């Protein structure tokens, strides 16, 4: 009850945060303080979700600093309380649990928490949206922080974790739930750079999935598709080269996306294309559409010096020997 009262005060905007922090530091001296925090996060029925989240986030910070020095009984208790909450009914609680799981996984790894791998696998196969989403959220956070940790041989497991997760994540590309499409694509994108064999062997399926998801109704998913193509052309251009014409066409369409963040992410593709010295012939046929699209989407602030310079140049007539624009769509003023 005392911890709950302090956490309620902690999330209140008008509280004395310095005093509250001293109280929390006092409680932290008790060996089982983190047991109380995980209990509140996992079983705090009747308490507000904000208080339970606050307990989880405080637990996350404490685990970073003190998990290895905790008594084994407390370590095991915390692990066992987190796993049943992967599929909690409340999305905010699921997200907080996923964050705590990711931090703890970074400390102990797969070998130190085999039960986590088994629980995630069961949640993915449950066909229950809360459990699938909770598992994917935890996996995404792990992939974001330590993707290589899932691509290791683990004693007692017949397959590397990523070999088991990859097929399921690719299946989620076709899920009717946008959250699962987003999380699964976000997870796999984390592996483009490290390129485990599980992704390399499934590359055709992954690329075909991208071609479908580029028209996804969710802007978050479309943005991740553009991000995938940017990463592929940056670090794995040979994989993308056979599909370059189709990808270039789709990126050009994405530059006109109704969502500004999608259009902005698509713009990254063109600079990446140039940075990896792709054959210019492949881009030439798109220039009459590409240049006007990029120019029409330029944004300047009112005090942008380059805009002021351009306006000043327009006040002077062009010289006869002025530079001739190489493309009809570009005026001398833009050059």
PDB file of N, CA and C in Angstrom, residues 283-320:
ATOM      1  N   UNK A 283      18.043   4.520 -63.440  1.00  0.00           N
ATOM      2  CA  UNK A 283      17.280   5.642 -62.922  1.00  0.00           C
ATOM      3  C   UNK A 283      16.844   6.615 -64.015  1.00  0.00           C
ATOM      4  N   UNK A 284      17.517   6.562 -65.163  1.00  0.00           N
ATOM      5  CA  UNK A 284      17.313   7.580 -66.190  1.00  0.00           C
ATOM      6  C   UNK A 284      15.849   7.698 -66.628  1.00  0.00           C
ATOM      7  N   UNK A 285      15.183   6.566 -66.847  1.00  0.00           N
ATOM      8  CA  UNK A 285      13.817   6.628 -67.361  1.00  0.00           C
ATOM      9  C   UNK A 285      12.828   7.216 -66.367  1.00  0.00           C
ATOM     10  N   UNK A 286      13.225   7.253 -65.077  1.00  0.00           N
ATOM     11  CA  UNK A 286      12.315   7.770 -64.056  1.00  0.00           C
ATOM     12  C   UNK A 286      12.506   9.266 -63.805  1.00  0.00           C
ATOM     13  N   UNK A 287      13.587   9.846 -64.324  1.00  0.00           N
ATOM     14  CA  UNK A 287      13.905  11.236 -64.011  1.00  0.00           C
ATOM     15  C   UNK A 287      12.805  12.226 -64.395  1.00  0.00           C
ATOM     16  N   UNK A 288      12.158  12.083 -65.560  1.00  0.00           N
ATOM     17  CA  UNK A 288      11.105  13.054 -65.895  1.00  0.00           C
ATOM     18  C   UNK A 288       9.980  13.112 -64.873  1.00  0.00           C
ATOM     19  N   UNK A 289       9.768  12.037 -64.119  1.00  0.00           N
ATOM     20  CA  UNK A 289       8.755  12.054 -63.055  1.00  0.00           C
ATOM     21  C   UNK A 289       9.373  12.318 -61.694  1.00  0.00           C
ATOM     22  N   UNK A 290      10.598  11.833 -61.487  1.00  0.00           N
ATOM     23  CA  UNK A 290      11.235  11.956 -60.180  1.00  0.00           C
ATOM     24  C   UNK A 290      11.566  13.404 -59.830  1.00  0.00           C
ATOM     25  N   UNK A 291      12.205  14.117 -60.754  1.00  0.00           N
ATOM     26  CA  UNK A 291      12.644  15.479 -60.448  1.00  0.00           C
ATOM     27  C   UNK A 291      11.471  16.385 -60.081  1.00  0.00           C
ATOM     28  N   UNK A 292      10.391  16.433 -60.881  1.00  0.00           N
ATOM     29  CA  UNK A 292       9.257  17.283 -60.479  1.00  0.00           C
ATOM     30  C   UNK A 292       8.652  16.870 -59.139  1.00  0.00           C
ATOM     31  N   UNK A 293       8.634  15.561 -58.860  1.00  0.00           N
ATOM     32  CA  UNK A 293       8.074  15.094 -57.590  1.00  0.00           C
ATOM     33  C   UNK A 293       8.889  15.599 -56.414  1.00  0.00           C
ATOM     34  N   UNK A 294      10.211  15.496 -56.520  1.00  0.00           N
ATOM     35  CA  UNK A 294      11.073  15.963 -55.432  1.00  0.00           C
ATOM     36  C   UNK A 294      10.990  17.473 -55.278  1.00  0.00           C
ATOM     37  N   UNK A 295      11.001  18.184 -56.417  1.00  0.00           N
ATOM     38  CA  UNK A 295      10.949  19.639 -56.362  1.00  0.00           C
ATOM     39  C   UNK A 295       9.625  20.116 -55.762  1.00  0.00           C
ATOM     40  N   UNK A 296       8.531  19.480 -56.138  1.00  0.00           N
ATOM     41  CA  UNK A 296       7.224  19.909 -55.654  1.00  0.00           C
ATOM     42  C   UNK A 296       7.037  19.656 -54.172  1.00  0.00           C
ATOM     43  N   UNK A 297       7.840  18.778 -53.604  1.00  0.00           N
ATOM     44  CA  UNK A 297       7.718  18.467 -52.177  1.00  0.00           C
ATOM     45  C   UNK A 297       8.769  19.155 -51.325  1.00  0.00           C
ATOM     46  N   UNK A 298       9.571  20.027 -51.924  1.00  0.00           N
ATOM     47  CA  UNK A 298      10.548  20.771 -51.135  1.00  0.00           C
ATOM     48  C   UNK A 298       9.835  21.711 -50.169  1.00  0.00           C
ATOM     49  N   UNK A 299      10.364  21.819 -48.959  1.00  0.00           N
ATOM     50  CA  UNK A 299       9.777  22.670 -47.937  1.00  0.00           C
ATOM     51  C   UNK A 299      10.855  23.607 -47.417  1.00  0.00           C
ATOM     52  N   UNK A 300      10.546  24.877 -47.379  1.00  0.00           N
ATOM     53  CA  UNK A 300      11.482  25.873 -46.874  1.00  0.00           C
ATOM     54  C   UNK A 300      10.859  26.615 -45.698  1.00  0.00           C
ATOM     55  N   UNK A 301      11.706  27.019 -44.773  1.00  0.00           N
ATOM     56  CA  UNK A 301      11.248  27.909 -43.713  1.00  0.00           C
ATOM     57  C   UNK A 301      11.261  29.342 -44.242  1.00  0.00           C
ATOM     58  N   UNK A 302      10.544  30.215 -43.569  1.00  0.00           N
ATOM     59  CA  UNK A 302      10.449  31.591 -44.043  1.00  0.00           C
ATOM     60  C   UNK A 302      11.801  32.301 -44.085  1.00  0.00           C
ATOM     61  N   UNK A 303      12.727  31.863 -43.219  1.00  0.00           N
ATOM     62  CA  UNK A 303      14.028  32.535 -43.167  1.00  0.00           C
ATOM     63  C   UNK A 303      15.139  31.704 -43.809  1.00  0.00           C
ATOM     64  N   UNK A 304      14.769  30.769 -44.684  1.00  0.00           N
ATOM     65  CA  UNK A 304      15.766  29.922 -45.341  1.00  0.00           C
ATOM     66  C   UNK A 304      16.622  30.770 -46.285  1.00  0.00           C
ATOM     67  N   UNK A 305      17.942  30.761 -46.071  1.00  0.00           N
ATOM     68  CA  UNK A 305      18.842  31.593 -46.869  1.00  0.00           C
ATOM     69  C   UNK A 305      18.869  31.163 -48.331  1.00  0.00           C
ATOM     70  N   UNK A 306      18.806  29.841 -48.585  1.00  0.00           N
ATOM     71  CA  UNK A 306      18.860  29.376 -49.964  1.00  0.00           C
ATOM     72  C   UNK A 306      17.631  29.850 -50.743  1.00  0.00           C
ATOM     73  N   UNK A 307      16.482  29.943 -50.071  1.00  0.00           N
ATOM     74  CA  UNK A 307      15.277  30.430 -50.735  1.00  0.00           C
ATOM     75  C   UNK A 307      15.425  31.910 -51.050  1.00  0.00           C
ATOM     76  N   UNK A 308      15.985  32.672 -50.117  1.00  0.00           N
ATOM     77  CA  UNK A 308      16.186  34.096 -50.356  1.00  0.00           C
ATOM     78  C   UNK A 308      17.142  34.325 -51.525  1.00  0.00           C
ATOM     79  N   UNK A 309      18.196  33.495 -51.596  1.00  0.00           N
ATOM     80  CA  UNK A 309      19.151  33.616 -52.701  1.00  0.00           C
ATOM     81  C   UNK A 309      18.487  33.310 -54.030  1.00  0.00           C
ATOM     82  N   UNK A 310      17.639  32.301 -54.056  1.00  0.00           N
ATOM     83  CA  UNK A 310      16.955  31.932 -55.297  1.00  0.00           C
ATOM     84  C   UNK A 310      16.026  33.042 -55.762  1.00  0.00           C
ATOM     85  N   UNK A 311      15.301  33.639 -54.799  1.00  0.00           N
ATOM     86  CA  UNK A 311      14.406  34.728 -55.160  1.00  0.00           C
ATOM     87  C   UNK A 311      15.177  35.929 -55.681  1.00  0.00           C
ATOM     88  N   UNK A 312      16.361  36.176 -55.090  1.00  0.00           N
ATOM     89  CA  UNK A 312      17.188  37.284 -55.557  1.00  0.00           C
ATOM     90  C   UNK A 312      17.696  37.029 -56.968  1.00  0.00           C
ATOM     91  N   UNK A 313      18.080  35.785 -57.264  1.00  0.00           N
ATOM     92  CA  UNK A 313      18.563  35.438 -58.606  1.00  0.00           C
ATOM     93  C   UNK A 313      17.485  35.639 -59.651  1.00  0.00           C
ATOM     94  N   UNK A 314      16.225  35.383 -59.268  1.00  0.00           N
ATOM     95  CA  UNK A 314      15.138  35.493 -60.230  1.00  0.00           C
ATOM     96  C   UNK A 314      14.896  36.933 -60.673  1.00  0.00           C
ATOM     97  N   UNK A 315      15.429  37.902 -59.917  1.00  0.00           N
ATOM     98  CA  UNK A 315      15.235  39.305 -60.281  1.00  0.00           C
ATOM     99  C   UNK A 315      16.165  39.756 -61.388  1.00  0.00           C
ATOM    100  N   UNK A 316      17.139  38.918 -61.742  1.00  0.00           N
ATOM    101  CA  UNK A 316      18.078  39.237 -62.816  1.00  0.00           C
ATOM    102  C   UNK A 316      17.778  38.372 -64.026  1.00  0.00           C
ATOM    103  N   UNK A 317      17.858  38.951 -65.230  1.00  0.00           N
ATOM    104  CA  UNK A 317      17.613  38.144 -66.430  1.00  0.00           C
ATOM    105  C   UNK A 317      18.713  37.113 -66.636  1.00  0.00           C
ATOM    106  N   UNK A 318      18.340  35.955 -67.191  1.00  0.00           N
ATOM    107  CA  UNK A 318      19.321  34.904 -67.457  1.00  0.00           C
ATOM    108  C   UNK A 318      20.232  35.324 -68.596  1.00  0.00           C
ATOM    109  N   UNK A 319      21.511  34.982 -68.494  1.00  0.00           N
ATOM    110  CA  UNK A 319      22.469  35.270 -69.556  1.00  0.00           C
ATOM    111  C   UNK A 319      22.318  34.263 -70.686  1.00  0.00           C
ATOM    112  N   UNK A 320      22.669  34.690 -71.906  1.00  0.00           N
ATOM    113  CA  UNK A 320      22.547  33.807 -73.059  1.00  0.00           C
ATOM    114  C   UNK A 320      23.394  32.566 -72.910  1.00  0.00           C
TER     115      UNK A 320
END
